[in-house]
Amino acid sequence: MKKSFVVFGLIALLPLFSSAQRKKSTDKNSIVMVVGKPLSRRDSVVMNQLFYQALREKTMENGAAAATLFAQVLEIDPANDAGMYELARIRTSEKKDADARVLLEKAITVNPDNEWYWSALAANYEKINDIPKLENVFKELIRLNPEKPDYYIDQARALTLQKKYDEALAVYDQLEDRIGKNEETVFNRQKIYLKQGKLDLAVKDLQALIVENPQEMRSYLQLSELYNSNNQNDKALKTLESAQKSVTDNPLIHLALADVYRDQKNYAACFNQLKTAFAYPALK
């Protein structure tokens, strides 16, 4: 019974129209345009039978047999995007990522509005570290599912790796417009500001995060580390003192204080903070 549900779920991927009726994308992400052909009634029947047989073989974990059947589907209908996707998944499981990539790149030209296809292509590009293509894939995924925060974060990271800092910051802004300010976006944006030499903006962002959630210890630690690494020890100390007033006492605060005192060459105070920190059961 369990396998039946899998089969019915996969059957939903099977297109209902002939390849002549399918959409073809001219988007810049498209690598290969797939041109379909009109299917006769007999071809449609045979193709559907082969597709269902392939799904059954796949659910029974007969990957080789399923791959052969999906390949036959594509011989009849070269623009069958569901067949491309399913065959790509099999090729991926066989560690034939280059073959899978070709199939997925074709599938998105036939049906550019399928989130599963783009997600599978993103995973493929990640394996070869193709950052420019990943950037575009995540842009498409945001278009298809703008409520998923991970897509924004992944696109921003891809932009950051290409040193497109302003574009990455704009993506983080889009995400915050949807979900509000949060630690991950602020911390990631802070790294970009530092690469740009904009210490004041990095500080301002962390301060705003602390104001919004004054009981979150990590924000204080990040801000104090930012000050301390930029030779602003006094501000680092004040930040940690504020943390002690606002956050439940924590050994990490004492360890951070020890770092600041060490950099100030105040070794007695550093030792006292270390002694206090390691008195906590969590650090014993």
mmCIF file of C-alpha atoms in Angstrom:
data_model
loop_
_atom_site.group_PDB
_atom_site.id
_atom_site.type_symbol
_atom_site.label_atom_id
_atom_site.label_comp_id
_atom_site.label_asym_id
_atom_site.label_seq_id
_atom_site.Cartn_x
_atom_site.Cartn_y
_atom_site.Cartn_z
ATOM 1 C CA MET A 1 0.000 0.000 0.000
ATOM 2 C CA LYS A 2 2.836 2.363 0.825
ATOM 3 C CA LYS A 3 4.337 1.955 -2.648
ATOM 4 C CA SER A 4 0.963 2.685 -4.264
ATOM 5 C CA PHE A 5 0.948 6.169 -2.766
ATOM 6 C CA VAL A 6 4.445 6.779 -4.154
ATOM 7 C CA VAL A 7 3.365 5.645 -7.612
ATOM 8 C CA PHE A 8 0.236 7.823 -7.615
ATOM 9 C CA GLY A 9 2.292 10.801 -6.429
ATOM 10 C CA LEU A 10 4.814 10.369 -9.215
ATOM 11 C CA ILE A 11 2.084 9.841 -11.801
ATOM 12 C CA ALA A 12 0.988 13.396 -11.081
ATOM 13 C CA LEU A 13 4.189 14.529 -12.767
ATOM 14 C CA LEU A 14 3.134 12.981 -16.066
ATOM 15 C CA PRO A 15 2.076 15.733 -18.477
ATOM 16 C CA LEU A 16 -1.416 15.443 -19.908
ATOM 17 C CA PHE A 17 -0.784 17.150 -23.222
ATOM 18 C CA SER A 18 1.277 16.359 -26.285
ATOM 19 C CA SER A 19 4.770 17.775 -26.489
ATOM 20 C CA ALA A 20 3.607 20.214 -29.149
ATOM 21 C CA GLN A 21 1.468 21.890 -26.499
ATOM 22 C CA ARG A 22 4.150 22.227 -23.829
ATOM 23 C CA LYS A 23 5.762 25.537 -22.854
ATOM 24 C CA LYS A 24 9.310 26.269 -23.943
ATOM 25 C CA SER A 25 11.391 28.838 -22.068
ATOM 26 C CA THR A 26 13.709 31.441 -23.565
ATOM 27 C CA ASP A 27 15.038 32.357 -20.132
ATOM 28 C CA LYS A 28 18.772 33.050 -19.851
ATOM 29 C CA ASN A 29 19.126 30.032 -17.549
ATOM 30 C CA SER A 30 18.080 27.698 -20.356
ATOM 31 C CA ILE A 31 21.002 25.678 -21.683
ATOM 32 C CA VAL A 32 19.309 23.567 -24.342
ATOM 33 C CA MET A 33 15.979 24.296 -25.991
ATOM 34 C CA VAL A 34 13.932 21.114 -26.316
ATOM 35 C CA VAL A 35 11.694 20.982 -29.340
ATOM 36 C CA GLY A 36 8.792 18.591 -28.991
ATOM 37 C CA LYS A 37 6.854 16.829 -31.707
ATOM 38 C CA PRO A 38 3.156 16.097 -32.162
ATOM 39 C CA LEU A 39 2.235 12.703 -30.743
ATOM 40 C CA SER A 40 -0.133 10.312 -32.422
ATOM 41 C CA ARG A 41 -2.803 8.672 -30.329
ATOM 42 C CA ARG A 42 -0.846 5.417 -30.439
ATOM 43 C CA ASP A 43 2.377 7.169 -29.367
ATOM 44 C CA SER A 44 0.561 8.759 -26.429
ATOM 45 C CA VAL A 45 -0.807 5.428 -25.269
ATOM 46 C CA VAL A 46 2.546 3.658 -25.585
ATOM 47 C CA MET A 47 4.355 6.528 -23.863
ATOM 48 C CA ASN A 48 1.947 6.502 -20.924
ATOM 49 C CA GLN A 49 2.288 2.746 -20.543
ATOM 50 C CA LEU A 50 6.071 3.003 -20.552
ATOM 51 C CA PHE A 51 5.988 5.828 -18.034
ATOM 52 C CA TYR A 52 3.786 3.887 -15.601
ATOM 53 C CA GLN A 53 5.965 0.804 -16.002
ATOM 54 C CA ALA A 54 9.044 2.908 -15.300
ATOM 55 C CA LEU A 55 7.469 4.290 -12.136
ATOM 56 C CA ARG A 56 6.638 0.790 -10.944
ATOM 57 C CA GLU A 57 10.187 -0.384 -11.554
ATOM 58 C CA LYS A 58 11.507 2.646 -9.733
ATOM 59 C CA THR A 59 9.318 2.073 -6.662
ATOM 60 C CA MET A 60 10.586 -1.523 -6.605
ATOM 61 C CA GLU A 61 14.134 -0.091 -6.668
ATOM 62 C CA ASN A 62 14.905 -1.554 -10.089
ATOM 63 C CA GLY A 63 16.810 1.518 -11.198
ATOM 64 C CA ALA A 64 18.358 0.067 -14.354
ATOM 65 C CA ALA A 65 15.012 -1.187 -15.668
ATOM 66 C CA ALA A 66 13.329 2.113 -14.809
ATOM 67 C CA ALA A 67 16.084 4.077 -16.565
ATOM 68 C CA THR A 68 15.642 2.007 -19.727
ATOM 69 C CA LEU A 69 11.904 2.637 -19.714
ATOM 70 C CA PHE A 70 12.235 6.383 -19.075
ATOM 71 C CA ALA A 71 14.756 6.564 -21.937
ATOM 72 C CA GLN A 72 12.165 4.895 -24.185
ATOM 73 C CA VAL A 73 9.615 7.505 -23.099
ATOM 74 C CA LEU A 74 12.020 10.230 -24.223
ATOM 75 C CA GLU A 75 12.589 8.522 -27.555
ATOM 76 C CA ILE A 76 8.863 8.808 -28.230
ATOM 77 C CA ASP A 77 8.483 12.256 -26.670
ATOM 78 C CA PRO A 78 11.803 14.177 -26.434
ATOM 79 C CA ALA A 79 10.032 17.014 -24.584
ATOM 80 C CA ASN A 80 8.613 14.881 -21.773
ATOM 81 C CA ASP A 81 9.923 16.909 -18.841
ATOM 82 C CA ALA A 82 8.655 14.451 -16.212
ATOM 83 C CA GLY A 83 10.576 11.670 -17.939
ATOM 84 C CA MET A 84 13.702 13.817 -18.015
ATOM 85 C CA TYR A 85 13.372 14.579 -14.326
ATOM 86 C CA GLU A 86 12.828 10.975 -13.302
ATOM 87 C CA LEU A 87 15.712 9.738 -15.442
ATOM 88 C CA ALA A 88 17.903 12.521 -14.008
ATOM 89 C CA ARG A 89 17.125 11.315 -10.480
ATOM 90 C CA ILE A 90 18.213 7.815 -11.434
ATOM 91 C CA ARG A 91 21.416 9.097 -13.037
ATOM 92 C CA THR A 92 22.123 11.091 -9.885
ATOM 93 C CA SER A 93 21.728 7.961 -7.756
ATOM 94 C CA GLU A 94 24.207 6.265 -10.118
ATOM 95 C CA LYS A 95 26.616 9.180 -9.560
ATOM 96 C CA LYS A 96 26.328 10.160 -13.221
ATOM 97 C CA ASP A 97 25.893 13.826 -12.385
ATOM 98 C CA ALA A 98 26.882 15.166 -15.802
ATOM 99 C CA ASP A 99 24.169 13.085 -17.481
ATOM 100 C CA ALA A 100 21.664 14.185 -14.842
ATOM 101 C CA ARG A 101 22.614 17.823 -15.378
ATOM 102 C CA VAL A 102 21.905 17.675 -19.120
ATOM 103 C CA LEU A 103 18.476 16.144 -18.461
ATOM 104 C CA LEU A 104 17.557 18.711 -15.800
ATOM 105 C CA GLU A 105 18.705 21.624 -17.940
ATOM 106 C CA LYS A 106 16.426 20.360 -20.681
ATOM 107 C CA ALA A 107 13.517 19.799 -18.285
ATOM 108 C CA ILE A 108 13.498 23.414 -17.108
ATOM 109 C CA THR A 109 13.293 24.692 -20.681
ATOM 110 C CA VAL A 110 10.135 22.633 -21.192
ATOM 111 C CA ASN A 111 8.590 23.446 -17.832
ATOM 112 C CA PRO A 112 10.285 26.412 -16.130
ATOM 113 C CA ASP A 113 7.643 26.566 -13.398
ATOM 114 C CA ASN A 114 8.423 23.278 -11.638
ATOM 115 C CA GLU A 115 10.144 23.867 -8.300
ATOM 116 C CA TRP A 116 11.346 20.261 -8.071
ATOM 117 C CA TYR A 117 13.297 20.543 -11.313
ATOM 118 C CA TRP A 118 15.060 23.720 -10.213
ATOM 119 C CA SER A 119 15.822 22.269 -6.763
ATOM 120 C CA ALA A 120 17.378 19.180 -8.313
ATOM 121 C CA LEU A 121 19.415 21.374 -10.662
ATOM 122 C CA ALA A 122 20.623 23.472 -7.717
ATOM 123 C CA ALA A 123 21.856 20.328 -5.949
ATOM 124 C CA ASN A 124 23.657 19.310 -9.133
ATOM 125 C CA TYR A 125 25.353 22.684 -9.600
ATOM 126 C CA GLU A 126 26.404 22.679 -5.943
ATOM 127 C CA LYS A 127 28.403 19.504 -6.563
ATOM 128 C CA ILE A 128 30.503 21.223 -9.221
ATOM 129 C CA ASN A 129 30.521 24.576 -7.411
ATOM 130 C CA ASP A 130 29.048 26.448 -10.381
ATOM 131 C CA ILE A 131 28.262 29.615 -8.448
ATOM 132 C CA PRO A 132 27.001 31.847 -11.305
ATOM 133 C CA LYS A 133 24.472 29.218 -12.364
ATOM 134 C CA LEU A 134 23.474 28.617 -8.751
ATOM 135 C CA GLU A 135 22.735 32.315 -8.385
ATOM 136 C CA ASN A 136 20.281 32.151 -11.290
ATOM 137 C CA VAL A 137 18.714 28.892 -10.092
ATOM 138 C CA PHE A 138 17.970 30.345 -6.659
ATOM 139 C CA LYS A 139 16.523 33.429 -8.311
ATOM 140 C CA GLU A 140 14.084 31.150 -10.134
ATOM 141 C CA LEU A 141 13.287 29.262 -6.942
ATOM 142 C CA ILE A 142 12.457 32.551 -5.216
ATOM 143 C CA ARG A 143 10.136 33.349 -8.117
ATOM 144 C CA LEU A 144 8.393 30.010 -7.705
ATOM 145 C CA ASN A 145 8.290 29.952 -3.907
ATOM 146 C CA PRO A 146 8.875 33.439 -2.453
ATOM 147 C CA GLU A 147 7.838 32.282 1.029
ATOM 148 C CA LYS A 148 10.852 29.999 1.500
ATOM 149 C CA PRO A 149 13.669 31.867 3.334
ATOM 150 C CA ASP A 150 16.384 29.351 2.408
ATOM 151 C CA TYR A 151 16.203 30.341 -1.249
ATOM 152 C CA TYR A 152 16.987 33.977 -0.442
ATOM 153 C CA ILE A 153 19.883 33.011 1.814
ATOM 154 C CA ASP A 154 21.330 30.655 -0.793
ATOM 155 C CA GLN A 155 21.051 33.243 -3.553
ATOM 156 C CA ALA A 156 22.654 35.912 -1.365
ATOM 157 C CA ARG A 157 25.532 33.556 -0.544
ATOM 158 C CA ALA A 158 26.064 32.829 -4.228
ATOM 159 C CA LEU A 159 26.161 36.562 -4.936
ATOM 160 C CA THR A 160 28.565 37.119 -2.048
ATOM 161 C CA LEU A 161 30.946 34.460 -3.363
ATOM 162 C CA GLN A 162 31.008 36.381 -6.648
ATOM 163 C CA LYS A 163 31.700 39.616 -4.742
ATOM 164 C CA LYS A 164 28.363 41.058 -5.864
ATOM 165 C CA TYR A 165 27.952 42.545 -2.418
ATOM 166 C CA ASP A 166 25.294 45.173 -3.100
ATOM 167 C CA GLU A 167 23.111 42.615 -4.880
ATOM 168 C CA ALA A 168 23.507 40.192 -1.972
ATOM 169 C CA LEU A 169 22.501 42.906 0.499
ATOM 170 C CA ALA A 170 19.422 43.640 -1.604
ATOM 171 C CA VAL A 171 18.402 39.967 -1.392
ATOM 172 C CA TYR A 172 18.747 40.012 2.407
ATOM 173 C CA ASP A 173 16.588 43.138 2.434
ATOM 174 C CA GLN A 174 13.928 41.319 0.408
ATOM 175 C CA LEU A 175 13.988 38.467 2.906
ATOM 176 C CA GLU A 176 13.639 40.795 5.885
ATOM 177 C CA ASP A 177 10.685 42.498 4.199
ATOM 178 C CA ARG A 178 8.974 39.102 4.333
ATOM 179 C CA ILE A 179 10.056 37.614 7.661
ATOM 180 C CA GLY A 180 11.440 40.535 9.637
ATOM 181 C CA LYS A 181 14.888 41.021 11.129
ATOM 182 C CA ASN A 182 16.570 37.852 12.362
ATOM 183 C CA GLU A 183 19.988 36.671 13.470
ATOM 184 C CA GLU A 184 20.984 34.783 10.346
ATOM 185 C CA THR A 185 20.347 37.622 7.923
ATOM 186 C CA VAL A 186 22.004 40.176 10.207
ATOM 187 C CA PHE A 187 25.093 38.028 10.791
ATOM 188 C CA ASN A 188 25.444 37.274 7.081
ATOM 189 C CA ARG A 189 24.960 40.910 6.167
ATOM 190 C CA GLN A 190 27.544 41.871 8.788
ATOM 191 C CA LYS A 191 30.152 39.781 6.955
ATOM 192 C CA ILE A 192 29.400 41.655 3.741
ATOM 193 C CA TYR A 193 29.659 45.047 5.418
ATOM 194 C CA LEU A 194 33.069 44.088 6.794
ATOM 195 C CA LYS A 195 34.251 42.990 3.331
ATOM 196 C CA GLN A 196 33.139 46.411 2.102
ATOM 197 C CA GLY A 197 34.924 48.152 4.985
ATOM 198 C CA LYS A 198 31.612 49.453 6.375
ATOM 199 C CA LEU A 199 32.154 48.813 10.075
ATOM 200 C CA ASP A 200 29.595 51.439 11.055
ATOM 201 C CA LEU A 201 26.808 49.655 9.166
ATOM 202 C CA ALA A 202 27.781 46.289 10.647
ATOM 203 C CA VAL A 203 27.614 47.791 14.143
ATOM 204 C CA LYS A 204 24.318 49.541 13.456
ATOM 205 C CA ASP A 205 22.751 46.309 12.208
ATOM 206 C CA LEU A 206 23.778 44.368 15.332
ATOM 207 C CA GLN A 207 22.653 47.149 17.628
ATOM 208 C CA ALA A 208 19.226 47.124 15.985
ATOM 209 C CA LEU A 209 19.046 43.366 16.492
ATOM 210 C CA ILE A 210 19.837 43.763 20.186
ATOM 211 C CA VAL A 211 17.148 46.425 20.574
ATOM 212 C CA GLU A 212 14.628 44.107 18.915
ATOM 213 C CA ASN A 213 15.592 41.105 21.040
ATOM 214 C CA PRO A 214 17.614 42.245 24.097
ATOM 215 C CA GLN A 215 17.687 38.780 25.651
ATOM 216 C CA GLU A 216 19.485 37.072 22.776
ATOM 217 C CA MET A 217 23.055 36.522 23.929
ATOM 218 C CA ARG A 218 24.597 35.789 20.535
ATOM 219 C CA SER A 219 23.960 39.320 19.311
ATOM 220 C CA TYR A 220 25.938 40.798 22.204
ATOM 221 C CA LEU A 221 28.774 38.353 21.632
ATOM 222 C CA GLN A 222 28.886 39.174 17.925
ATOM 223 C CA LEU A 223 28.922 42.912 18.596
ATOM 224 C CA SER A 224 31.606 42.663 21.275
ATOM 225 C CA GLU A 225 33.776 40.536 18.990
ATOM 226 C CA LEU A 226 33.277 43.078 16.221
ATOM 227 C CA TYR A 227 34.423 45.906 18.487
ATOM 228 C CA ASN A 228 37.305 43.930 19.954
ATOM 229 C CA SER A 229 38.661 42.828 16.566
ATOM 230 C CA ASN A 230 38.672 46.474 15.475
ATOM 231 C CA ASN A 231 40.617 47.734 18.526
ATOM 232 C CA GLN A 232 37.564 49.198 20.237
ATOM 233 C CA ASN A 233 38.016 47.333 23.515
ATOM 234 C CA ASP A 234 36.101 49.825 25.644
ATOM 235 C CA LYS A 235 32.999 49.449 23.492
ATOM 236 C CA ALA A 236 33.389 45.680 23.613
ATOM 237 C CA LEU A 237 33.423 45.793 27.418
ATOM 238 C CA LYS A 238 30.348 48.006 27.553
ATOM 239 C CA THR A 239 28.504 45.636 25.224
ATOM 240 C CA LEU A 240 29.307 42.647 27.422
ATOM 241 C CA GLU A 241 28.362 44.537 30.557
ATOM 242 C CA SER A 242 24.992 45.289 28.933
ATOM 243 C CA ALA A 243 24.671 41.594 28.160
ATOM 244 C CA GLN A 244 25.205 40.703 31.812
ATOM 245 C CA LYS A 245 22.320 42.993 32.738
ATOM 246 C CA SER A 246 19.941 41.774 30.035
ATOM 247 C CA VAL A 247 20.755 38.091 29.560
ATOM 248 C CA THR A 248 20.744 35.207 32.016
ATOM 249 C CA ASP A 249 24.310 34.851 33.260
ATOM 250 C CA ASN A 250 26.257 32.620 30.909
ATOM 251 C CA PRO A 251 29.851 31.327 30.850
ATOM 252 C CA LEU A 252 30.257 32.501 27.254
ATOM 253 C CA ILE A 253 29.956 36.100 28.402
ATOM 254 C CA HIS A 254 32.797 35.564 30.858
ATOM 255 C CA LEU A 255 34.920 33.945 28.150
ATOM 256 C CA ALA A 256 34.295 36.932 25.895
ATOM 257 C CA LEU A 257 35.256 39.297 28.713
ATOM 258 C CA ALA A 258 38.443 37.279 29.196
ATOM 259 C CA ASP A 259 39.312 37.825 25.520
ATOM 260 C CA VAL A 260 38.843 41.577 25.828
ATOM 261 C CA TYR A 261 40.917 41.811 28.991
ATOM 262 C CA ARG A 262 43.643 39.709 27.428
ATOM 263 C CA ASP A 263 43.854 42.066 24.454
ATOM 264 C CA GLN A 264 44.086 44.961 26.904
ATOM 265 C CA LYS A 265 46.928 43.074 28.639
ATOM 266 C CA ASN A 266 44.889 43.092 31.847
ATOM 267 C CA TYR A 267 45.890 39.554 32.686
ATOM 268 C CA ALA A 268 44.574 39.547 36.250
ATOM 269 C CA ALA A 269 41.065 40.451 35.073
ATOM 270 C CA CYS A 270 41.391 37.944 32.234
ATOM 271 C CA PHE A 271 42.282 35.166 34.691
ATOM 272 C CA ASN A 272 39.356 36.059 36.963
ATOM 273 C CA GLN A 273 36.905 35.861 34.073
ATOM 274 C CA LEU A 274 38.307 32.517 32.964
ATOM 275 C CA LYS A 275 38.082 31.207 36.506
ATOM 276 C CA THR A 276 34.459 32.320 36.726
ATOM 277 C CA ALA A 277 33.603 30.802 33.350
ATOM 278 C CA PHE A 278 35.091 27.405 34.103
ATOM 279 C CA ALA A 279 33.279 27.253 37.425
ATOM 280 C CA TYR A 280 30.075 26.675 35.462
ATOM 281 C CA PRO A 281 29.047 22.994 35.313
ATOM 282 C CA ALA A 282 28.594 23.246 31.546
ATOM 283 C CA LEU A 283 32.325 23.925 31.103
ATOM 284 C CA LYS A 284 33.660 21.490 33.681
#
